[in-house]
Coordinates of C-alpha atoms in Angstrom, one line a residue:
X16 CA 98.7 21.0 -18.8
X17 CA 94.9 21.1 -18.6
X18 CA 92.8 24.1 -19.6
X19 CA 90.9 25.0 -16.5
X20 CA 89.6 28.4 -17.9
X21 CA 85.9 28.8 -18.1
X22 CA 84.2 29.6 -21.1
X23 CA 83.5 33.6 -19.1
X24 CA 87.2 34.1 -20.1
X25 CA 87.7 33.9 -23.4
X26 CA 84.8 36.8 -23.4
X27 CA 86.6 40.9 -23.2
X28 CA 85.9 42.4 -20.1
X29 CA 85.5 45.3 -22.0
X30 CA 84.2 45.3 -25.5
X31 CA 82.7 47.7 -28.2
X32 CA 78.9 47.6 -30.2
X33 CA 79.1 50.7 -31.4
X34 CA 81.3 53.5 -32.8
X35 CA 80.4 57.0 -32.3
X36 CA 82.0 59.8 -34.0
X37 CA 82.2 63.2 -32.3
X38 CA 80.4 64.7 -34.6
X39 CA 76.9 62.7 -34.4
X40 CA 75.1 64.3 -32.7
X41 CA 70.3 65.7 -32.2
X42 CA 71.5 68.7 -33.4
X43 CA 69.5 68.3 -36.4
X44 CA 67.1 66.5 -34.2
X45 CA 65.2 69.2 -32.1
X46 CA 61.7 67.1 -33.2
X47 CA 62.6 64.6 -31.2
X48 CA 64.1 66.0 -28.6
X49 CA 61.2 67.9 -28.6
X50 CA 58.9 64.8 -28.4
X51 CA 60.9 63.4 -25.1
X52 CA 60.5 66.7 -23.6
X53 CA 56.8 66.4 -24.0
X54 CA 56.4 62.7 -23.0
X55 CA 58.6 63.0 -20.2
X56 CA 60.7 59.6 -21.2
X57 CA 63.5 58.9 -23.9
X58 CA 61.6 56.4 -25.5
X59 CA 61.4 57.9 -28.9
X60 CA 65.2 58.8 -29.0
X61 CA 65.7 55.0 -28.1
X62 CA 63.7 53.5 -30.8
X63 CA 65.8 55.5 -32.9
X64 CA 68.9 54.5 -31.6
X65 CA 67.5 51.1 -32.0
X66 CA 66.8 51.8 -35.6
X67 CA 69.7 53.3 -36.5
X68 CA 72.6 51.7 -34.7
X69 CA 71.0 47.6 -35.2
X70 CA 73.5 47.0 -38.0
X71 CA 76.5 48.0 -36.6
X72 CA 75.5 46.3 -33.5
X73 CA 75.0 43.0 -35.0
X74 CA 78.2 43.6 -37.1
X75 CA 80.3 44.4 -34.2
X76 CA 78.9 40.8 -32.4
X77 CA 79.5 38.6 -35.0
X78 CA 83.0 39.6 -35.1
X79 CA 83.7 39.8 -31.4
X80 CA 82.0 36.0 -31.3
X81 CA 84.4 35.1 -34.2
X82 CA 87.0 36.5 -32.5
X83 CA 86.4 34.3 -29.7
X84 CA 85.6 31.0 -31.4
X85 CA 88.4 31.0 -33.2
X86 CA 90.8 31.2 -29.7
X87 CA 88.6 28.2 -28.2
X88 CA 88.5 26.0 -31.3
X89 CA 92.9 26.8 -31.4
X90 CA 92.8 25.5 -27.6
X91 CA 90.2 22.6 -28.4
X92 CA 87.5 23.7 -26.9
X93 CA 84.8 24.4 -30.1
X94 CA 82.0 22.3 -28.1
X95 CA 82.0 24.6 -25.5
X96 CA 81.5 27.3 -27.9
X97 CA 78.6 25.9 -29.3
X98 CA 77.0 24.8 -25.9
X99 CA 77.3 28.2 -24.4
X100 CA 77.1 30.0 -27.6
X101 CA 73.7 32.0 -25.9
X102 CA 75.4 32.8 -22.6
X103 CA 78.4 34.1 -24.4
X104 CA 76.4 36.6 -26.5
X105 CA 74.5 37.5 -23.4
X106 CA 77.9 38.4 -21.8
X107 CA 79.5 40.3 -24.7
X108 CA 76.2 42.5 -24.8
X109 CA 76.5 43.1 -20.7
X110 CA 80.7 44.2 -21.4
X111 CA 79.5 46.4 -24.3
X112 CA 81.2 49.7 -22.7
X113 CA 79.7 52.4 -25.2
X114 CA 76.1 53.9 -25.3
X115 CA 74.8 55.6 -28.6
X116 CA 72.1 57.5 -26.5
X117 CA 74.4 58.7 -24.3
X118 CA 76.8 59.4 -27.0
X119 CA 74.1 61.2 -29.0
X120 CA 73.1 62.9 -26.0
X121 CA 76.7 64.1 -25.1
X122 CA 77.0 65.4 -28.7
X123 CA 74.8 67.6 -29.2
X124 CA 74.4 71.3 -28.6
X125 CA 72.2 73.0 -26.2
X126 CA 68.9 74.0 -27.3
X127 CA 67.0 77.3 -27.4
X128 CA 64.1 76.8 -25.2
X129 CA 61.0 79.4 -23.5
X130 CA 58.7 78.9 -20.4
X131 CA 55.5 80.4 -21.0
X132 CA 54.3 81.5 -17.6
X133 CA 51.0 81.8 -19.1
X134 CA 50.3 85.6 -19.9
X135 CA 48.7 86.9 -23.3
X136 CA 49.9 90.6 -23.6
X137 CA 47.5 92.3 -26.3
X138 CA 48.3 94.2 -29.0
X139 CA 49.9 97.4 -28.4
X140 CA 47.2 99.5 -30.3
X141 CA 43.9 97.7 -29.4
X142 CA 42.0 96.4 -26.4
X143 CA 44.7 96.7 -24.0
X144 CA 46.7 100.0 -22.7
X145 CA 50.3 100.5 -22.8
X146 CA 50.0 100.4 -18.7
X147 CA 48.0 97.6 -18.4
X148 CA 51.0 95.4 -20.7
X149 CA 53.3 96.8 -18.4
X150 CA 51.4 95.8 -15.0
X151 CA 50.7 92.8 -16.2
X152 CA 54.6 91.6 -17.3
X153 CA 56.0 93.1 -13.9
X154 CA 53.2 91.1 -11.6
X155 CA 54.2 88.2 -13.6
X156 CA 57.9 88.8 -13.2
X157 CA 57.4 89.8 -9.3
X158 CA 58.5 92.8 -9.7
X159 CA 57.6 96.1 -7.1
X160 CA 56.6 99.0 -8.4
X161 CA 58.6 101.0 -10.5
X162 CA 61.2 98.4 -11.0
X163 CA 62.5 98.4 -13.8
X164 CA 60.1 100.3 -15.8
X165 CA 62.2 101.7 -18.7
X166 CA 63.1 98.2 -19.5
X167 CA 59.3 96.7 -19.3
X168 CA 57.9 99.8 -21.3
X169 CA 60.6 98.9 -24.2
X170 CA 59.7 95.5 -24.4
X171 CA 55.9 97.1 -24.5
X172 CA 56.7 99.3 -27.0
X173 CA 58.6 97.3 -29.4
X174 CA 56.1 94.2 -29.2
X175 CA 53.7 96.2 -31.2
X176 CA 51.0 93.2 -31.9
X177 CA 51.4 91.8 -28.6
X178 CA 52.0 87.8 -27.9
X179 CA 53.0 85.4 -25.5
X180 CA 55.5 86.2 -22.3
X181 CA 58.0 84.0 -23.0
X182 CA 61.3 83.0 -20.2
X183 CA 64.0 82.2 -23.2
X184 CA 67.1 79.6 -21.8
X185 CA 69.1 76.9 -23.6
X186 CA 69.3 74.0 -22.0
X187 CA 70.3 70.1 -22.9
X188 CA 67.0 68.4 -23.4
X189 CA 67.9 65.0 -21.5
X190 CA 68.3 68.0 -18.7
X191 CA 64.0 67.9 -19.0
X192 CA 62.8 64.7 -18.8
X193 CA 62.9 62.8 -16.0
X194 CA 61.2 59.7 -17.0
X195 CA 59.3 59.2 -14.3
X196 CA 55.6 61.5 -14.8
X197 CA 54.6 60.1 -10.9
X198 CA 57.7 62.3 -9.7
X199 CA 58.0 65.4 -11.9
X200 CA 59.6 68.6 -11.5
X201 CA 57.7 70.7 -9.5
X202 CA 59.7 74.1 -9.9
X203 CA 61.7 76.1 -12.5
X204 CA 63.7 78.8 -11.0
X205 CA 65.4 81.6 -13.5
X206 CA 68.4 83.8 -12.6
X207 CA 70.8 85.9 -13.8
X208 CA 70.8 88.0 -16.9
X209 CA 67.2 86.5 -17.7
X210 CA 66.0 86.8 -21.3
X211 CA 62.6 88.0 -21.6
X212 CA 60.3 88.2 -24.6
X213 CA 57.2 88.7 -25.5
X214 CA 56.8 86.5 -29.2
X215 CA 53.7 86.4 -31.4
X216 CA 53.6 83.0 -33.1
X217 CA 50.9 83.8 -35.4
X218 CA 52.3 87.0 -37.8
X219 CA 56.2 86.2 -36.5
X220 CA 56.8 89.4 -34.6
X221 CA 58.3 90.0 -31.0
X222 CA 61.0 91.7 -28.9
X223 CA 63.2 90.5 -26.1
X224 CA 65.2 92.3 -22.9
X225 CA 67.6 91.2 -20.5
X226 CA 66.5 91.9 -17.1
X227 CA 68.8 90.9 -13.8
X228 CA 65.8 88.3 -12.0
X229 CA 65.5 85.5 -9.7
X230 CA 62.7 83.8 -9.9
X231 CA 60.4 80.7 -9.2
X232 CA 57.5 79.2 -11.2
X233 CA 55.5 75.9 -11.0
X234 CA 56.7 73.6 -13.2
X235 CA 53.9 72.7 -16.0
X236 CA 55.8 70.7 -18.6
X237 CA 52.7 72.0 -21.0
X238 CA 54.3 75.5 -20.6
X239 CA 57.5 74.1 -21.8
X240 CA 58.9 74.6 -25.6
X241 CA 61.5 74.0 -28.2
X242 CA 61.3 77.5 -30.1
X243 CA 62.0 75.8 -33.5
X244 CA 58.9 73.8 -32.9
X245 CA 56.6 76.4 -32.7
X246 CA 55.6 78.5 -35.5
X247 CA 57.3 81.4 -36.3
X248 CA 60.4 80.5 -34.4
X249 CA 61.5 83.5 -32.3
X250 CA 65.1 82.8 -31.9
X251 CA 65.6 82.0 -36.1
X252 CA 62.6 83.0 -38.3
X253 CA 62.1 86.2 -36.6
X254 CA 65.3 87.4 -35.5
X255 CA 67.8 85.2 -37.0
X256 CA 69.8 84.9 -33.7
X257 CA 72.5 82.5 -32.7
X258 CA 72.3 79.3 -30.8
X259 CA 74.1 81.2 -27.4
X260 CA 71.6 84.2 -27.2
X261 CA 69.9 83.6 -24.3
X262 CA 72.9 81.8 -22.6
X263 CA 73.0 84.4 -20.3
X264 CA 69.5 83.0 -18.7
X265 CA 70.2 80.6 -15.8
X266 CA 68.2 78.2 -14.2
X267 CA 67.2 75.1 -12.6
X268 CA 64.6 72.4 -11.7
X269 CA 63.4 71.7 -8.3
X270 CA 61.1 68.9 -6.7
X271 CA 59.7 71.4 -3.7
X272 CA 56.7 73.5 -4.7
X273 CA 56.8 77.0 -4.6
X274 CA 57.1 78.1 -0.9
X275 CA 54.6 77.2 1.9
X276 CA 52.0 79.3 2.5
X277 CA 48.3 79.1 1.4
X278 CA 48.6 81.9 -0.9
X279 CA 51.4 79.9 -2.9
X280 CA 49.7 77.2 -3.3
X281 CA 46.7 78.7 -4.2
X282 CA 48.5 80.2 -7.3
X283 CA 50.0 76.8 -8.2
X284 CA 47.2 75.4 -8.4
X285 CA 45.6 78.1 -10.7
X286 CA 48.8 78.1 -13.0
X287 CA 48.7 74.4 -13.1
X288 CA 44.7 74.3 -14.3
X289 CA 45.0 77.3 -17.1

C-alpha cells in the first residue's frame, strides 16, 4: 500500500526543547529582574534564557530530528527528509510546548519591592520638627487630621535620621513590566494592611508600620524599586526580615489616571516631573 503521509506527520504534535526543573528559578536573580523592571521589556531575561538554555535546545533538536529520520528512512522515504530537512526543524521549533522564561518566571518567588511617592522626611533632630514629619507623611498618605496619629508619630520617632517614605509590597516582577513604554501603567493603588517605612539608604537606618490604607498614586516607574538593589537594603541589611513581611500590602496597576478633576491632574503632573 502506498505511503500517502506527508512529511508534517512524522513531526510530534507536541514536542519538548527544554527541561525545567522546579527548582530553577530569578530567585537569585533580583538584578535582572530588577533591570526589566526598569526598561519596561523582558529583553534582558530573554538574552539570558538565550544564553543559557542554547545547548540543551540544540541537543533536544538533533535528537527529535533523529528520531524522525530514522522512521522515514525505515518507510523509504530518506529524500524527503533531506528535501524538507528546513521546514521540518521549523515545525519542531513551532510544536516546542515548554517556555524557559515562563518557566523561570513561574519559579521564582515574589519579590520585596517599595514605591517612593517622592517625600524626603529630615532627620528627627535637625532642620525639620517632629510635626512637620508627621504632616508631611499623613498629606502624603491622604490622611485627615488626627488619623492615625500615634501610628505616624512612631514611625517619626523611631526614624531618627530621617529618609525616604517608602510603600513596601512583594510582587512578581513580570507583574511590572508591560513591554510596551507607549502604554504604561498609569496608577498604583495600595490597600489593606499597607506597610509603611520611612528607610535611609545612606547610614542603613529606618522603621516601618502597618497602617489599614487605600490608596492611589501616579504610576512613575522611576519611583519604583527592588530593595536589594538599593544600598542599604531595608528589608535584609537593616532589619534582616523575611521574604513575606510586607505580604500583607496589597495592590494593583491601573491604566486610568488618578480621578478627573483639574486638581488631580495638576498633581500628576507635578509627581510625574520631580
Amino acid at each position: 500500500m502506498k505511503n500517502t503521509k506527508s512529511w508534517k506527520d512524522y513531526v510530534p504534535q507536541s514536542v519538548s526543547l527544554y527541561y525545567m526543573d522546579y527548582r530553577e528559578n530569578l530567585d537569585e536573580y533580583e538584578d535582572l529582574q530588577d533591570r526589566c523592571i526598569r526598561e519596561n521589556n523582558l529583553e534582558k531575561l530573554y538574552e539570558r534564557v538565550l544564553e543559557r538554555y542554547r545547548e540543551q535546545e540544540a541537543d533536544n533538536l538533533l535528537r527529535i530530528l533523529d528520531e524522525i529520520k530514522e522512521t522515514m528512512v525505515i518507510e523509504g522515504r530518506q529524500e524527503e527528509f533531506e528535501k524538507y530537512y528546513n521546514e521540518i526543524t521549523e515545525l519542531i521549533r513551532q510544536r516546542n510546548d515548554t517556555d524557559p522564561t515562563d518557566s523561570l518566571i513561574k519559579n521564582s518567588s515574589a519579590i520585596n519591592m517599595f514605591y517612593s511617592p517622592g517625600i524626603e522626611i529630615e532627620e528627627h533632630i535637625g532642620r525639620e520638627s517632629r510635626a512637620m514629619s508627621c504632616y508631611k507623611i499623613r498629606r502624603t498618605l491622604k490622611l485627615k487630621k488626627g488619623q492615625f496619629d500615634t501610628l505616624i508619630e512612631e514611625l517619626v520617632d523611631n526614624a531618627i535620621y530621617g529618609g525616604e517614605l517608602r510603600i513596601y509590597f512583594n510582587a512578581g516582577f513580570n507583574e511590572l513590566v508591560t513591554n510596551d513604554n507607549g502604554n504604561d501603567f498609569r496608577t498604583i493603588r495600595f490597600h489593606g494592611d499597607v506597610i509603611v517605612a520611612v528607610a535611609n539608604s545612606f547610614n542603613g537606618s529606618g522603621y516601618h508600620i502597618s497602617l489599614p490604607l487605600n490608596i492611589t498614586f501616579p504610576f512613575v516607574r522611576d519611583r519604583l524599586f527592588v530593595d536589594s538593589q538599593v544600598r542599604y537594603s531595608y528589608a535584609t541589611e537593616v532589619c534582616g526580615m523575611c521574604r513575606e513581611w510586607c505580604d500583607s500590602t496589597s495592590w494593583e496597576t491601573g491604566y486610568k489616571t488618578v480621578g478627573n478633576t483639574g486638581r488631580n491632574r495638576q498633581k500628576e503632573k507635578t509627581l510625574l516631573t520631580n
